[in-house]
Amino acid sequence: MTPDDFHLSSFLPYRLAVLSERVSRRLSVEYGRTHGLAVAEWRVMVHLLRCGAVSVRDIHNCVNLEKPRVSRAVSRLEAEGLVEKTQGEGDGRLVAISLTDAGRRALADIIPAATRIEGHLTDAVSPEDLATFFRVMERMHAVLDDDPEAKPRTVMDLDRDAKIMPSPV
Amino acid sequence: MTPDDFHLSSFLPYRLAVLSERVSRRLSVEYGRTHGLAVAEWRVMVHLLRCGAVSVRDIHNCVNLEKPRVSRAVSRLEAEGLVEKTQGEGDGRLVAISLTDAGRRALADIIPAATRIEGHLTDAVSPEDLATFFRVMERMHAVLDDDPEAKPRTVMDLDRDAKIMPSPV
DNA sequence: CATTCGTCGTTGCAAAAGCAACGAAAGTCA
DNA sequence: TGACTTTCGTTGCTTTTGCAACGACGAATG
């Protein structure tokens, strides 16, 4: 391909970024309006719902957020009473983060809305096409897994079906 | 779906974000290392290659960047001599931004590398699956197009095959 | 013409991201 | 035990983002 024929609008990374950002933004309208959550907070809470009391490091390893971002998201959530930090009994460094009842209530509110938006997107394509879509995404991830220049995938993204075993806390 | 069954790792918006970010990051390793470009600068330059001398607003409308971000990206590129701003003759407000020779040389360097990375990703899937993949993305965009809460798509992303007609400058 | 309105590009500013580095707490190994 | 290394969570700090507002310029309207 000669450089002159290069089209940004047909460039895969660009297309991915545009769609992803559009979807994310649409979603944050939802949980931002209802509970003032940003993406990082949303990911943290959802992870807590599944994995109970976990450490910052565990969240960092699972939901694709840098450690400082997790730490700060947790602080904000704690300030809003959606999450609580309790000093772990064993390892003095680890912190056990878990949802409060208010946090669970908030999720019970947001998750259906999020699922509904996801449904709008997925319902628009046939199940076979959707399966292909996810399969292609997985293939691309696999390519990056073999690329030493690419950032490794998180454990949770790798073994999507693996049993969740949060690090002991 | 009960909230307890909600998996972040199978949530479409999350998956999109993770793959998109991973791909983008891999790509910026490439053009960041070679020419110190960030995503915004890369998009601006590529757009200029196609559309010649255009205004900030035109770039903003085409490559999914907020106006201030375009303005600042152009400033940086100008400081590095990859781009030049000339006052448009007609409308005194508009600025004509175009690539310098150095800018074109840089692109001649980067575009093959970018295309190669894209190729690694797309070569890993069959052409039919890739076509389905893009079709699904387009369908999801269409859903968002009908959603009043979603941000509208840029013109260029809408009419991917439309003739490029930069606003007169 | 004069006034109002819309548009262009830029800047200010507050919030967020990314990265390195820190103190505290295990773990390791002699 | 004592020195060294590693890991955990947090914090500092610089750069970047996103949004609003601004001044400059043109178009539209009377």
CSV table of C-alpha atoms (C1' of nucleotides) in Angstrom, one decimal:
chain,number,residue,atom,x,y,z
A,1,MET,CA,0.0,0.0,0.0
A,2,THR,CA,1.3,3.4,-0.9
A,3,PRO,CA,1.2,5.9,1.9
A,4,ASP,CA,-1.2,8.1,-0.1
A,5,ASP,CA,-3.9,5.4,0.0
A,6,PHE,CA,-3.9,5.2,3.7
A,7,HIS,CA,-7.3,5.9,5.1
A,8,LEU,CA,-7.7,6.6,8.7
A,9,SER,CA,-11.4,5.6,8.6
A,10,SER,CA,-10.6,2.1,7.5
A,11,PHE,CA,-7.7,1.7,9.8
A,12,LEU,CA,-8.5,-1.0,12.3
A,13,PRO,CA,-7.0,0.6,15.4
A,14,TYR,CA,-8.8,3.8,14.7
A,15,ARG,CA,-12.1,2.1,14.1
A,16,LEU,CA,-11.8,0.2,17.3
A,17,ALA,CA,-10.9,3.3,19.2
A,18,VAL,CA,-13.8,5.2,17.8
A,19,LEU,CA,-16.4,2.6,18.5
A,20,SER,CA,-15.0,1.8,21.9
A,21,GLU,CA,-15.0,5.4,23.0
A,22,ARG,CA,-18.5,6.0,21.7
A,23,VAL,CA,-19.8,3.0,23.5
A,24,SER,CA,-18.0,3.8,26.7
A,25,ARG,CA,-19.3,7.4,26.6
A,26,ARG,CA,-22.8,6.2,26.1
A,27,LEU,CA,-22.5,4.0,29.0
A,28,SER,CA,-21.0,6.6,31.4
A,29,VAL,CA,-24.0,8.8,30.6
A,30,GLU,CA,-25.9,6.0,32.3
A,31,TYR,CA,-24.0,5.3,35.4
A,32,GLY,CA,-22.7,8.8,35.7
A,33,ARG,CA,-26.1,10.3,35.7
A,34,THR,CA,-27.5,7.9,38.2
A,35,HIS,CA,-24.7,7.5,40.7
A,36,GLY,CA,-21.9,9.7,39.7
A,37,LEU,CA,-19.6,6.9,38.8
A,38,ALA,CA,-16.7,7.0,36.3
A,39,VAL,CA,-15.4,4.1,34.4
A,40,ALA,CA,-12.7,3.2,36.9
A,41,GLU,CA,-15.3,3.1,39.8
A,42,TRP,CA,-17.7,1.1,37.8
A,43,ARG,CA,-15.1,-1.5,37.0
A,44,VAL,CA,-14.0,-1.7,40.6
A,45,MET,CA,-17.5,-2.2,41.9
A,46,VAL,CA,-18.4,-4.8,39.4
A,47,HIS,CA,-15.3,-6.7,40.3
A,48,LEU,CA,-16.1,-6.5,43.9
A,49,LEU,CA,-19.5,-7.9,43.3
A,50,ARG,CA,-18.0,-11.0,41.9
A,51,CYS,CA,-15.0,-11.4,44.0
A,52,GLY,CA,-16.0,-10.1,47.4
A,53,ALA,CA,-13.2,-8.7,49.6
A,54,VAL,CA,-10.1,-8.3,47.5
A,55,SER,CA,-6.9,-6.2,47.5
A,56,VAL,CA,-6.0,-3.3,45.3
A,57,ARG,CA,-3.5,-5.4,43.5
A,58,ASP,CA,-6.2,-8.0,42.7
A,59,ILE,CA,-8.4,-5.4,41.2
A,60,HIS,CA,-5.5,-4.0,39.3
A,61,ASN,CA,-4.8,-7.4,37.9
A,62,CYS,CA,-8.3,-8.1,36.8
A,63,VAL,CA,-10.0,-5.0,35.4
A,64,ASN,CA,-7.3,-3.4,33.4
A,65,LEU,CA,-6.7,-0.3,35.5
A,66,GLU,CA,-3.3,1.0,36.7
A,67,LYS,CA,-2.7,0.6,40.4
A,68,PRO,CA,-2.9,4.3,41.3
A,69,ARG,CA,-6.1,4.5,39.4
A,70,VAL,CA,-7.6,1.7,41.4
A,71,SER,CA,-6.4,3.2,44.6
A,72,ARG,CA,-8.0,6.5,43.9
A,73,ALA,CA,-11.2,5.0,42.6
A,74,VAL,CA,-11.5,3.0,45.8
A,75,SER,CA,-10.9,6.2,47.8
A,76,ARG,CA,-13.7,8.0,46.0
A,77,LEU,CA,-16.0,5.0,46.4
A,78,GLU,CA,-15.2,4.8,50.1
A,79,ALA,CA,-15.9,8.5,50.5
A,80,GLU,CA,-19.3,7.9,49.0
A,81,GLY,CA,-20.0,4.9,51.2
A,82,LEU,CA,-20.3,2.4,48.4
A,83,VAL,CA,-17.2,0.5,49.4
A,84,GLU,CA,-15.3,-0.2,52.6
A,85,LYS,CA,-11.7,-0.9,53.3
A,86,THR,CA,-10.8,-3.2,56.2
A,87,GLN,CA,-7.3,-4.0,57.2
A,88,GLY,CA,-6.6,-7.6,56.3
A,89,GLU,CA,-5.8,-9.8,59.3
A,90,GLY,CA,-3.0,-11.8,57.8
A,91,ASP,CA,-0.7,-9.7,55.6
A,92,GLY,CA,-0.4,-6.3,57.0
A,93,ARG,CA,0.2,-4.7,53.7
A,94,LEU,CA,-3.0,-6.0,52.0
A,95,VAL,CA,-6.3,-4.2,52.3
A,96,ALA,CA,-9.6,-6.0,52.0
A,97,ILE,CA,-12.0,-4.0,49.8
A,98,SER,CA,-15.6,-4.9,49.7
A,99,LEU,CA,-19.0,-3.5,48.7
A,100,THR,CA,-21.2,-2.0,51.3
A,101,ASP,CA,-25.0,-2.5,51.2
A,102,ALA,CA,-25.3,0.9,49.6
A,103,GLY,CA,-22.8,-0.2,47.0
A,104,ARG,CA,-24.8,-3.3,46.3
A,105,ARG,CA,-27.9,-1.3,46.0
A,106,ALA,CA,-26.2,1.0,43.5
A,107,LEU,CA,-25.1,-1.9,41.4
A,108,ALA,CA,-28.5,-3.4,41.5
A,109,ASP,CA,-29.6,-0.2,39.9
A,110,ILE,CA,-26.9,0.2,37.4
A,111,ILE,CA,-26.3,-3.3,36.1
A,112,PRO,CA,-29.7,-3.7,34.6
A,113,ALA,CA,-29.3,-0.4,32.8
A,114,ALA,CA,-25.8,-1.3,31.6
A,115,THR,CA,-27.1,-4.7,30.4
A,116,ARG,CA,-29.9,-3.1,28.6
A,117,ILE,CA,-27.5,-0.8,26.7
A,118,GLU,CA,-25.3,-3.8,25.9
A,119,GLY,CA,-28.5,-5.5,24.7
A,120,HIS,CA,-29.3,-2.8,22.3
A,121,LEU,CA,-26.0,-3.2,20.7
A,122,THR,CA,-25.9,-7.0,20.6
A,123,ASP,CA,-29.5,-7.5,19.6
A,124,ALA,CA,-28.8,-5.6,16.4
A,125,VAL,CA,-26.6,-8.5,15.1
A,126,SER,CA,-27.3,-12.1,14.6
A,127,PRO,CA,-26.0,-14.5,17.3
A,128,GLU,CA,-23.6,-16.1,14.7
A,129,ASP,CA,-22.2,-12.7,13.7
A,130,LEU,CA,-21.8,-11.8,17.3
A,131,ALA,CA,-20.0,-15.0,18.0
A,132,THR,CA,-17.7,-14.3,15.1
A,133,PHE,CA,-17.2,-10.8,16.4
A,134,PHE,CA,-16.0,-12.0,19.7
A,135,ARG,CA,-13.9,-14.7,18.1
A,136,VAL,CA,-12.1,-12.2,16.0
A,137,MET,CA,-11.5,-10.0,19.0
A,138,GLU,CA,-10.0,-13.0,20.8
A,139,ARG,CA,-7.8,-13.7,17.8
A,140,MET,CA,-6.4,-10.2,17.8
A,141,HIS,CA,-5.7,-10.5,21.5
A,142,ALA,CA,-3.9,-13.7,20.7
A,143,VAL,CA,-1.7,-11.9,18.2
A,144,LEU,CA,-0.8,-9.3,20.7
A,145,ASP,CA,-0.1,-12.0,23.3
A,146,ASP,CA,2.7,-13.1,21.0
A,147,ASP,CA,4.0,-9.6,20.4
A,148,PRO,CA,6.7,-8.8,22.8
A,149,GLU,CA,6.1,-5.1,22.3
A,150,ALA,CA,2.5,-5.3,23.4
A,151,LYS,CA,1.4,-5.0,27.0
A,152,PRO,CA,0.4,-8.4,28.4
A,153,ARG,CA,-3.2,-9.2,29.0
A,154,THR,CA,-4.6,-9.3,32.5
A,155,VAL,CA,-5.2,-12.7,34.0
A,156,MET,CA,-9.0,-12.3,34.0
A,157,ASP,CA,-9.1,-11.3,30.3
A,158,LEU,CA,-6.9,-14.3,29.5
A,159,ASP,CA,-8.9,-17.0,31.2
A,160,ARG,CA,-12.4,-15.6,30.8
A,161,ASP,CA,-13.9,-18.8,32.0
A,162,ALA,CA,-11.4,-19.6,34.6
A,163,LYS,CA,-12.6,-19.8,38.1
A,164,ILE,CA,-12.1,-16.5,39.8
A,165,MET,CA,-9.7,-16.9,42.6
A,166,PRO,CA,-8.9,-13.6,44.2
A,167,SER,CA,-5.6,-13.4,45.9
A,168,PRO,CA,-5.9,-14.3,49.6
A,169,VAL,CA,-6.4,-11.3,51.7
B,1,MET,CA,-29.9,-11.5,34.2
B,2,THR,CA,-29.5,-11.3,38.0
B,3,PRO,CA,-26.8,-8.7,38.9
B,4,ASP,CA,-24.7,-11.5,40.5
B,5,ASP,CA,-24.2,-13.1,37.2
B,6,PHE,CA,-22.7,-10.0,35.7
B,7,HIS,CA,-19.2,-10.6,34.3
B,8,LEU,CA,-17.1,-7.7,33.4
B,9,SER,CA,-14.9,-9.9,31.2
B,10,SER,CA,-17.9,-10.7,29.0
B,11,PHE,CA,-19.3,-7.2,29.0
B,12,LEU,CA,-19.1,-5.9,25.5
B,13,PRO,CA,-18.2,-2.3,26.3
B,14,TYR,CA,-15.4,-3.5,28.6
B,15,ARG,CA,-14.1,-5.9,26.0
B,16,LEU,CA,-14.1,-3.3,23.4
B,17,ALA,CA,-12.2,-0.9,25.6
B,18,VAL,CA,-9.6,-3.4,26.6
B,19,LEU,CA,-8.8,-4.5,23.0
B,20,SER,CA,-8.9,-1.0,21.7
B,21,GLU,CA,-6.6,0.3,24.3
B,22,ARG,CA,-4.2,-2.6,23.9
B,23,VAL,CA,-4.0,-2.1,20.1
B,24,SER,CA,-3.6,1.7,20.5
B,25,ARG,CA,-0.9,1.2,22.9
B,26,ARG,CA,0.9,-1.2,20.8
B,27,LEU,CA,0.7,1.2,17.9
B,28,SER,CA,1.9,4.2,19.9
B,29,VAL,CA,5.0,2.2,20.8
B,30,GLU,CA,5.7,2.3,17.1
B,31,TYR,CA,5.1,5.9,16.1
B,32,GLY,CA,6.1,7.2,19.5
B,33,ARG,CA,9.5,5.6,19.4
B,34,THR,CA,10.2,6.6,15.8
B,35,HIS,CA,8.9,10.2,15.8
B,36,GLY,CA,7.6,11.0,19.2
B,37,LEU,CA,4.0,11.2,18.0
B,38,ALA,CA,1.0,10.7,20.2
B,39,VAL,CA,-2.4,9.5,19.0
B,40,ALA,CA,-3.8,13.0,18.3
B,41,GLU,CA,-0.8,14.0,16.3
B,42,TRP,CA,-0.8,10.8,14.3
B,43,ARG,CA,-4.5,11.3,13.4
B,44,VAL,CA,-4.0,14.9,12.4
B,45,MET,CA,-1.0,14.1,10.2
B,46,VAL,CA,-2.8,11.2,8.5
B,47,HIS,CA,-5.8,13.4,7.8
B,48,LEU,CA,-3.6,16.0,6.3
B,49,LEU,CA,-2.0,13.6,4.0
B,50,ARG,CA,-5.3,12.8,2.5
B,51,CYS,CA,-7.0,16.2,2.6
B,52,GLY,CA,-4.2,18.7,2.1
B,53,ALA,CA,-4.6,22.1,3.6
B,54,VAL,CA,-7.6,22.1,6.0
B,55,SER,CA,-8.8,23.9,9.0
B,56,VAL,CA,-8.8,22.9,12.6
B,57,ARG,CA,-12.5,22.5,12.5
B,58,ASP,CA,-12.3,20.1,9.5
B,59,ILE,CA,-9.8,17.9,11.3
B,60,HIS,CA,-12.0,18.0,14.4
B,61,ASN,CA,-14.9,16.9,12.3
B,62,CYS,CA,-13.1,14.0,10.7
B,63,VAL,CA,-10.8,12.3,13.1
B,64,ASN,CA,-12.8,12.2,16.3
B,65,LEU,CA,-10.7,14.6,18.3
B,66,GLU,CA,-12.1,17.5,20.4
B,67,LYS,CA,-11.3,20.9,18.9
B,68,PRO,CA,-8.8,22.0,21.7
B,69,ARG,CA,-7.0,18.7,21.3
B,70,VAL,CA,-6.6,19.3,17.6
B,71,SER,CA,-5.4,22.8,18.1
B,72,ARG,CA,-2.8,21.7,20.6
B,73,ALA,CA,-1.7,18.7,18.5
B,74,VAL,CA,-1.2,21.1,15.5
B,75,SER,CA,0.9,23.4,17.7
B,76,ARG,CA,3.1,20.6,18.7
B,77,LEU,CA,3.5,19.4,15.2
B,78,GLU,CA,4.2,22.9,14.0
B,79,ALA,CA,6.9,23.2,16.7
B,80,GLU,CA,8.5,20.1,15.4
B,81,GLY,CA,8.3,21.3,11.8
B,82,LEU,CA,6.0,18.5,10.6
B,83,VAL,CA,3.2,20.8,9.8
B,84,GLU,CA,2.7,24.4,8.8
B,85,LYS,CA,0.0,26.8,9.4
B,86,THR,CA,-0.8,29.5,6.8
B,87,GLN,CA,-3.4,32.1,7.2
B,88,GLY,CA,-6.2,31.4,4.8
B,89,GLU,CA,-6.7,34.0,2.2
B,90,GLY,CA,-10.5,34.1,2.3
B,91,ASP,CA,-12.0,33.7,5.7
B,92,GLY,CA,-9.8,35.4,8.2
B,93,ARG,CA,-10.8,33.0,10.9
B,94,LEU,CA,-9.8,29.9,9.2
B,95,VAL,CA,-6.3,28.5,9.3
B,96,ALA,CA,-4.9,26.3,6.5
B,97,ILE,CA,-2.9,23.5,8.0
B,98,SER,CA,-0.8,21.3,5.8
B,99,LEU,CA,2.1,18.9,6.0
B,100,THR,CA,5.6,20.0,5.5
B,101,ASP,CA,8.1,17.9,3.5
B,102,ALA,CA,9.5,16.7,6.8
B,103,GLY,CA,6.0,15.7,7.8
B,104,ARG,CA,5.5,13.7,4.7
B,105,ARG,CA,8.8,12.0,5.2
B,106,ALA,CA,7.8,11.1,8.7
B,107,LEU,CA,4.5,9.6,7.5
B,108,ALA,CA,6.3,7.7,4.8
B,109,ASP,CA,8.2,6.2,7.6
B,110,ILE,CA,5.4,5.5,10.0
B,111,ILE,CA,2.5,4.4,7.8
B,112,PRO,CA,4.2,1.2,6.6
B,113,ALA,CA,4.9,0.3,10.2
B,114,ALA,CA,1.4,1.0,11.2
B,115,THR,CA,0.0,-0.9,8.3
B,116,ARG,CA,2.2,-3.8,9.2
B,117,ILE,CA,0.9,-3.9,12.7
B,118,GLU,CA,-2.6,-3.8,11.4
B,119,GLY,CA,-1.7,-6.6,9.1
B,120,HIS,CA,-0.6,-8.8,11.9
B,121,LEU,CA,-4.0,-8.4,13.5
B,122,THR,CA,-6.1,-8.8,10.4
B,123,ASP,CA,-4.1,-11.6,8.9
B,124,ALA,CA,-4.9,-13.7,11.9
B,125,VAL,CA,-8.5,-14.0,10.9
B,126,SER,CA,-10.2,-15.1,7.7
B,127,PRO,CA,-11.4,-12.4,5.2
B,128,GLU,CA,-15.0,-13.5,5.8
B,129,ASP,CA,-14.7,-13.2,9.5
B,130,LEU,CA,-13.0,-9.9,9.2
B,131,ALA,CA,-15.8,-8.6,7.0
B,132,THR,CA,-18.3,-9.8,9.5
B,133,PHE,CA,-16.3,-8.1,12.2
B,134,PHE,CA,-16.4,-4.8,10.5
B,135,ARG,CA,-20.1,-5.3,9.7
B,136,VAL,CA,-20.9,-5.9,13.3
B,137,MET,CA,-19.0,-2.8,14.3
B,138,GLU,CA,-21.0,-0.8,11.7
B,139,ARG,CA,-24.3,-2.2,13.1
B,140,MET,CA,-23.4,-1.1,16.6
B,141,HIS,CA,-22.6,2.3,15.3
B,142,ALA,CA,-26.0,2.3,13.6
B,143,VAL,CA,-27.6,1.5,17.0
B,144,LEU,CA,-25.8,4.4,18.6
B,145,ASP,CA,-26.8,6.7,15.7
B,146,ASP,CA,-30.4,6.1,16.7
B,147,ASP,CA,-29.7,6.7,20.4
B,148,PRO,CA,-30.3,10.3,21.3
B,149,GLU,CA,-28.1,9.9,24.4
B,150,ALA,CA,-25.1,8.8,22.3
B,151,LYS,CA,-22.7,11.3,20.8
B,152,PRO,CA,-23.2,11.6,17.0
B,153,ARG,CA,-20.6,10.1,14.7
B,154,THR,CA,-18.3,12.3,12.7
B,155,VAL,CA,-19.1,12.8,9.1
B,156,MET,CA,-16.1,10.9,8.0
B,157,ASP,CA,-16.9,7.9,10.1
B,158,LEU,CA,-20.4,7.9,8.7
B,159,ASP,CA,-19.7,8.1,5.0
B,160,ARG,CA,-16.6,6.0,4.9
B,161,ASP,CA,-16.7,5.9,1.2
B,162,ALA,CA,-17.9,9.4,0.6
B,163,LYS,CA,-15.6,11.6,-1.4
B,164,ILE,CA,-13.5,13.6,1.0
B,165,MET,CA,-14.4,17.2,0.6
B,166,PRO,CA,-12.6,19.4,3.1
B,167,SER,CA,-14.3,22.6,4.0
B,168,PRO,CA,-13.0,25.4,1.8
B,169,VAL,CA,-10.2,27.2,3.4
C,1,DC,C1',-24.6,50.5,7.9
C,2,DA,C1',-25.2,48.9,12.6
C,3,DT,C1',-26.4,45.2,15.5
C,4,DT,C1',-27.0,40.7,16.4
C,5,DC,C1',-25.9,36.1,15.8
C,6,DG,C1',-23.0,32.2,14.6
C,7,DT,C1',-18.4,30.3,13.8
C,8,DC,C1',-13.3,29.8,14.1
C,9,DG,C1',-9.3,28.8,16.8
C,10,DT,C1',-7.3,29.4,21.2
C,11,DT,C1',-6.7,29.6,26.0
C,12,DG,C1',-7.9,28.8,31.2
C,13,DC,C1',-8.8,25.8,34.4
C,14,DA,C1',-10.2,21.9,36.9
C,15,DA,C1',-10.1,16.9,36.7
C,16,DA,C1',-7.8,12.8,35.4
C,17,DA,C1',-3.9,9.7,33.6
C,18,DG,C1',0.6,7.8,33.7
C,19,DC,C1',4.7,7.1,35.8
C,20,DA,C1',8.1,6.9,39.2
C,21,DA,C1',9.2,6.6,43.8
C,22,DC,C1',8.1,6.2,48.6
C,23,DG,C1',7.3,4.0,53.4
C,24,DA,C1',5.6,0.0,55.4
C,25,DA,C1',5.3,-4.8,55.6
C,26,DA,C1',6.6,-9.6,54.2
C,27,DG,C1',9.7,-12.8,52.5
C,28,DT,C1',14.6,-14.7,51.9
C,29,DC,C1',18.9,-16.4,53.0
C,30,DA,C1',23.1,-16.2,55.4
D,1,DT,C1',18.8,-12.4,64.0
D,2,DG,C1',20.2,-9.1,60.5
D,3,DA,C1',20.7,-7.4,56.0
D,4,DC,C1',18.7,-7.5,51.4
D,5,DT,C1',15.0,-8.0,48.2
D,6,DT,C1',10.3,-8.0,46.9
D,7,DT,C1',5.5,-6.6,47.2
D,8,DC,C1',1.7,-3.6,48.7
D,9,DG,C1',-0.8,0.6,48.7
D,10,DT,C1',-0.3,5.4,48.4
D,11,DT,C1',1.3,9.8,47.1
D,12,DG,C1',3.9,13.5,44.1
D,13,DC,C1',4.3,15.4,40.0
D,14,DT,C1',4.1,16.2,35.2
D,15,DT,C1',1.4,15.8,31.2
D,16,DT,C1',-2.9,15.3,29.1
D,17,DT,C1',-8.2,15.7,28.8
D,18,DG,C1',-12.5,17.8,28.6
D,19,DC,C1',-15.3,21.5,28.9
D,20,DA,C1',-16.5,26.2,29.0
D,21,DA,C1',-15.6,30.6,27.7
D,22,DC,C1',-13.2,34.0,25.2
D,23,DG,C1',-11.6,37.3,21.4
D,24,DA,C1',-11.6,37.7,16.5
D,25,DC,C1',-13.9,37.5,12.4
D,26,DG,C1',-18.0,36.9,9.1
D,27,DA,C1',-22.7,36.4,7.9
D,28,DA,C1',-27.5,37.7,8.4
D,29,DT,C1',-30.9,40.9,9.5
D,30,DG,C1',-33.0,45.2,10.3
